[in-house]
Coordinates of C-alpha atoms in Angstrom, one line a residue:
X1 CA 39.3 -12.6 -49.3
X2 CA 39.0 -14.2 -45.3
X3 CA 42.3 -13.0 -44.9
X4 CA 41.9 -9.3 -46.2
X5 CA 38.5 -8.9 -44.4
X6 CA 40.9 -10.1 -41.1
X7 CA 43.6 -7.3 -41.9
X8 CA 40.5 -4.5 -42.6
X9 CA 38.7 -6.0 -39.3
X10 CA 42.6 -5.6 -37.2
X11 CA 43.3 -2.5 -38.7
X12 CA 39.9 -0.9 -37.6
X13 CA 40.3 -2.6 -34.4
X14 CA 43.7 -1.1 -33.6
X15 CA 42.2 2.5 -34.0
X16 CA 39.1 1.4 -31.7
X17 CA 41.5 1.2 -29.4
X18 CA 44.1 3.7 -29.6
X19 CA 40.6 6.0 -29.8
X20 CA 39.7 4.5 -26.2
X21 CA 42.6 4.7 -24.9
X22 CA 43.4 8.0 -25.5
X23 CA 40.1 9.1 -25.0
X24 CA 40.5 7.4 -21.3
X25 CA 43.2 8.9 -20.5
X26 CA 42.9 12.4 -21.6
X27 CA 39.6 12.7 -20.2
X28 CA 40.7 11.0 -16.6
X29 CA 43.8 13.4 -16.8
X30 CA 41.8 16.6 -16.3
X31 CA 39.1 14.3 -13.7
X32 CA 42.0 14.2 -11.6
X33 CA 42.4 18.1 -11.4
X34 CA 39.0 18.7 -10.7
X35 CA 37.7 18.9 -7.5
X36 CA 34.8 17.1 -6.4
X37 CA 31.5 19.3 -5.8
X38 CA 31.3 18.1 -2.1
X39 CA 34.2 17.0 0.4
X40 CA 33.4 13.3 0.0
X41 CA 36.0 11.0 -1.2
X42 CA 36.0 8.3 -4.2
X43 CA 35.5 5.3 -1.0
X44 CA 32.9 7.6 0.6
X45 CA 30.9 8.4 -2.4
X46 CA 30.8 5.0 -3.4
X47 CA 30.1 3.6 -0.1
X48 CA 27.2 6.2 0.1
X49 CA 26.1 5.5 -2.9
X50 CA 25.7 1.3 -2.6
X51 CA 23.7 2.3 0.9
X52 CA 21.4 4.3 -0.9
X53 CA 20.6 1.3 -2.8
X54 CA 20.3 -0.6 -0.3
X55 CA 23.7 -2.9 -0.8
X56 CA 26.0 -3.1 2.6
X57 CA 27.8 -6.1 2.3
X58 CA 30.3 -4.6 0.0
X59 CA 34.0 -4.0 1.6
X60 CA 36.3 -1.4 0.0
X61 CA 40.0 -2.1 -0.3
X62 CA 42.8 -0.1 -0.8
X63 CA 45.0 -1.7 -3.4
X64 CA 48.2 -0.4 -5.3
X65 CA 48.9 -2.5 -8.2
X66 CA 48.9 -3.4 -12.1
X67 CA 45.6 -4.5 -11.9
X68 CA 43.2 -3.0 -9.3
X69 CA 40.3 -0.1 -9.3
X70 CA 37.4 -2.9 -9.9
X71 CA 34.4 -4.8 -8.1
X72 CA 35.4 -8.1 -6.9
X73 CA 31.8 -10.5 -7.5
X74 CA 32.4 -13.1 -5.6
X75 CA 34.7 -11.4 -2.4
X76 CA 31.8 -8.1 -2.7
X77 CA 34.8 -5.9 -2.7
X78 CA 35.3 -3.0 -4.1
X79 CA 39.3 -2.7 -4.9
X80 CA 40.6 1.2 -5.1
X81 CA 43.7 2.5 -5.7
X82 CA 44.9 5.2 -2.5
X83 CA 44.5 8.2 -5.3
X84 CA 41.2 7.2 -5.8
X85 CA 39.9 5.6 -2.2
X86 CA 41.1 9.1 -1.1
X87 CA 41.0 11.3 -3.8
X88 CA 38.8 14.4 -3.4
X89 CA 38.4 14.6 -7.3
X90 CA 35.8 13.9 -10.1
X91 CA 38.3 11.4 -11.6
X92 CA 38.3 9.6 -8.4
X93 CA 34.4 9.6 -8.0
X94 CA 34.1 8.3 -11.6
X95 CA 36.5 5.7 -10.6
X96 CA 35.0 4.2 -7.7
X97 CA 31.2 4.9 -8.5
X98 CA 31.4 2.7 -11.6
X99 CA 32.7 -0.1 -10.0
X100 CA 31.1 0.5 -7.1
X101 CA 27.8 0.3 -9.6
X102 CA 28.6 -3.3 -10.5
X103 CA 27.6 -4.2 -7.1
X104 CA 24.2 -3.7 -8.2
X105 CA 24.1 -6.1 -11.2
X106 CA 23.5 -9.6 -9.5
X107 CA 20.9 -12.3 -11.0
X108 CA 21.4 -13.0 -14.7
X109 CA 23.5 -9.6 -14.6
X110 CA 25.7 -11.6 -12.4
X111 CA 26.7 -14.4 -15.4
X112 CA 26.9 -11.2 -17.3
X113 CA 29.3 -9.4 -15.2
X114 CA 31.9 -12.8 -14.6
X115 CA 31.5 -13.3 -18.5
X116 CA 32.6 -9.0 -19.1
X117 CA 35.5 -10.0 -16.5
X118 CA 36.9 -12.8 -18.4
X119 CA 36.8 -11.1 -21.5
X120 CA 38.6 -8.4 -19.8
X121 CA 41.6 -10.6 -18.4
X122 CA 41.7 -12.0 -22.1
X123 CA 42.2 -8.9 -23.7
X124 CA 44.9 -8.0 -21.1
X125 CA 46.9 -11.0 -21.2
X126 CA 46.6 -13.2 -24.2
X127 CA 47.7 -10.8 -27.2
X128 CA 51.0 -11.0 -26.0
X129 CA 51.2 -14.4 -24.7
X130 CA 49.9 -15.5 -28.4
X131 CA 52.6 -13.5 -29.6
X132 CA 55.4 -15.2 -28.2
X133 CA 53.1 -19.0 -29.2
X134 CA 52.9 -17.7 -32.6
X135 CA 56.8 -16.6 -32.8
X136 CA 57.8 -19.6 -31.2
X137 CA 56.4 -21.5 -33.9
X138 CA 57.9 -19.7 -36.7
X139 CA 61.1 -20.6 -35.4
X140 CA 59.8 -24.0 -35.5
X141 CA 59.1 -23.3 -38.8
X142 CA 55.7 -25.0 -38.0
X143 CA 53.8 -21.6 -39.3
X144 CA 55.3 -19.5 -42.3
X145 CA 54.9 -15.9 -42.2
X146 CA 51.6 -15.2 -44.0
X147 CA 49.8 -17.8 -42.0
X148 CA 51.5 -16.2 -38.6
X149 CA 49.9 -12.8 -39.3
X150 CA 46.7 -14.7 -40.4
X151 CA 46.6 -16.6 -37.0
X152 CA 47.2 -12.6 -34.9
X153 CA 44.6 -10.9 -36.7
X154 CA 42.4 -14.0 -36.2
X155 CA 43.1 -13.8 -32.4
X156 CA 43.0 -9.8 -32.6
X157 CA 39.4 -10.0 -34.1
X158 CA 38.2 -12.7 -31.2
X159 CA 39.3 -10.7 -28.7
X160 CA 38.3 -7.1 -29.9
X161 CA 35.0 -8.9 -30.7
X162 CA 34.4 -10.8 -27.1
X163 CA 35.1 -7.6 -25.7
X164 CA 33.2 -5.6 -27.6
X165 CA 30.1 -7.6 -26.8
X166 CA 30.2 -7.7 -23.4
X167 CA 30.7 -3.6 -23.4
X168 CA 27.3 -2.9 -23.2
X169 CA 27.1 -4.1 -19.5
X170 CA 29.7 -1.2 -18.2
X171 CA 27.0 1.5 -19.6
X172 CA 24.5 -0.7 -17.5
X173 CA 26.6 0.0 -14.5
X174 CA 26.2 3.8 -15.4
X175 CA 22.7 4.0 -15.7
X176 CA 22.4 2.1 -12.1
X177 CA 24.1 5.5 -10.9
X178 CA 21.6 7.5 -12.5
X179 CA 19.1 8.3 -9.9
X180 CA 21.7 8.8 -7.3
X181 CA 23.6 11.5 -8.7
X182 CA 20.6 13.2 -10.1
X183 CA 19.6 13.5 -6.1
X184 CA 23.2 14.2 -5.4
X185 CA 24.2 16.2 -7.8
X186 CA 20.9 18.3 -8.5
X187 CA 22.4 21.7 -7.1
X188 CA 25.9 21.3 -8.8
X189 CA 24.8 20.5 -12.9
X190 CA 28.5 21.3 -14.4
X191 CA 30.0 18.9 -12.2
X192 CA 27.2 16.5 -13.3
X193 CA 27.8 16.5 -17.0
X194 CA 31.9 16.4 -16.5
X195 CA 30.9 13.5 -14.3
X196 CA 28.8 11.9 -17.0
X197 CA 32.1 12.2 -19.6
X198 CA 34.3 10.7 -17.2
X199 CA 32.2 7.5 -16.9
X200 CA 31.2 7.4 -20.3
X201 CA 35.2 7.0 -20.3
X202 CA 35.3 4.4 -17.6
X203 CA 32.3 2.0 -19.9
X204 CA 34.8 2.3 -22.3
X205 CA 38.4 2.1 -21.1
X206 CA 38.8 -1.4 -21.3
X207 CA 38.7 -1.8 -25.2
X208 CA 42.2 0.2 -25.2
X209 CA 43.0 -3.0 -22.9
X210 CA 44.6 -5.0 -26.0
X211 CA 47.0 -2.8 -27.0
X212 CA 48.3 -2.2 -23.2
X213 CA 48.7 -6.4 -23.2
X214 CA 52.2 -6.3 -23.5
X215 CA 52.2 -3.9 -19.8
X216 CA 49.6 -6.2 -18.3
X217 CA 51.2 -9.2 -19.1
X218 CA 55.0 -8.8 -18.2
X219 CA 53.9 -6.9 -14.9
X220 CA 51.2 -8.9 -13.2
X221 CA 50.8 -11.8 -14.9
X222 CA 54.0 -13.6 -15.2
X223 CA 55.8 -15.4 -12.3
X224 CA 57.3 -13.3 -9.6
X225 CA 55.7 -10.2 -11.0
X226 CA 52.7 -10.4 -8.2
X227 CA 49.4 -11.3 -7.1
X228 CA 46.4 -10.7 -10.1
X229 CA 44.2 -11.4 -7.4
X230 CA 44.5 -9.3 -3.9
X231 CA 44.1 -11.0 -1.1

């Protein structure tokens, strides 16, 4: 019975995903070829943004890699792709003003936001990595088959559960943003609500995160394949 409620739980959490990640990208896809309402870029918005909320200790960084458009905590930086540092679109505001938001959530949001970050780098990296633990001991023949795909969809639900829990503090970011782009925004309302989609998009883009494991984890996370962490 545990083990069909597992399969049910992995199934449903497979289309979660595949719904959030094509959701994500489709939805980022036409962000990209809209224009922004005014000529600021993704760093400039978010930048203007942070100072109208008083925060100016936060550094943005231009960063090309496998793992990058996200607010560094404990450096206070804000690490942007060029597209988006640059980028002149709604996409690229979306982009940087939602982690640019995260800035704002220090205190007990702080424990909050490390804990969300964690679950994040979990998601990304151990599905595969269990994968090749779990193969490994089949050939041991330590596990048989049954209890192999009982041990995934064990690990599958952990994950897609962590993750899912922690979720709730990426619409928090979005709601920081709230007053700001009603003041910014108040003279351009269709690029408001398209800019409301698109971060509704980026509170949820990282429950696709498990099913892209296997790009996250032989790209960035294994030896020789670069820094995780900018410098």
């Amino acid at each position: 019975m545990v083990f069909l409620l597992l399969i049910a739980v992995l199934v449903l959490g497979i289309g979660l995903s595949r719904w959030a990640l094509a959701r994500h990208e489709a939805m980022m896809l036409k962000g990209f070829r809209a224009s922004s309402p005014t000529a600021h870029t993704g760093s400039e918005i978010a930048l203007m943004f942070l100072k109208a909320e008083g925060v100016e200790d936060v550094q943005v960084v231009e960063h090309n890699a496998v793992v990058t458009d996200y607010f560094d905590p404990t450096r206070r930086r804000l690490f942007l792709r060029k597209d988006v540092a640059q980028g002149t679109t709604l996409a690229a505001w979306a982009i940087a003003l939602h982690e640019a938001a995260h800035a704002l959530q220090t205190g007990n949001s702080l424990g909050e936001l490390k804990w969300r970050q964690s679950c994040i780098r979990m998601s990304r990296y151990l599905p595969t990595a269990s994968v090749f633990v779990i193969v490994g001991l089949m050939i041991a023949r330590i596990l048989i088959a049954k209890n192999a795909l009982f041990v995934a969809a064990g690990v599958f639900t952990l994950l897609l559960l962590l993750n899912l829990g922690s979720v709730p503090l990426e619409f928090n970011a979005n709601k920081r943003l709230r007053r700001f782009l009603d003041e910014h925004l108040k003279d351009h309302e269709q690029a408001h609500t398209r800019l409301d989609e698109l971060l509704f998009c980026m509170a949820i883009r990282e429950i696709g995160d498990l099913l892209r494991s296997p790009r996250y984890f032989f790209l960035s996370a294994l030896p020789g394949t670069g820094k995780m962490r900018p410098g």
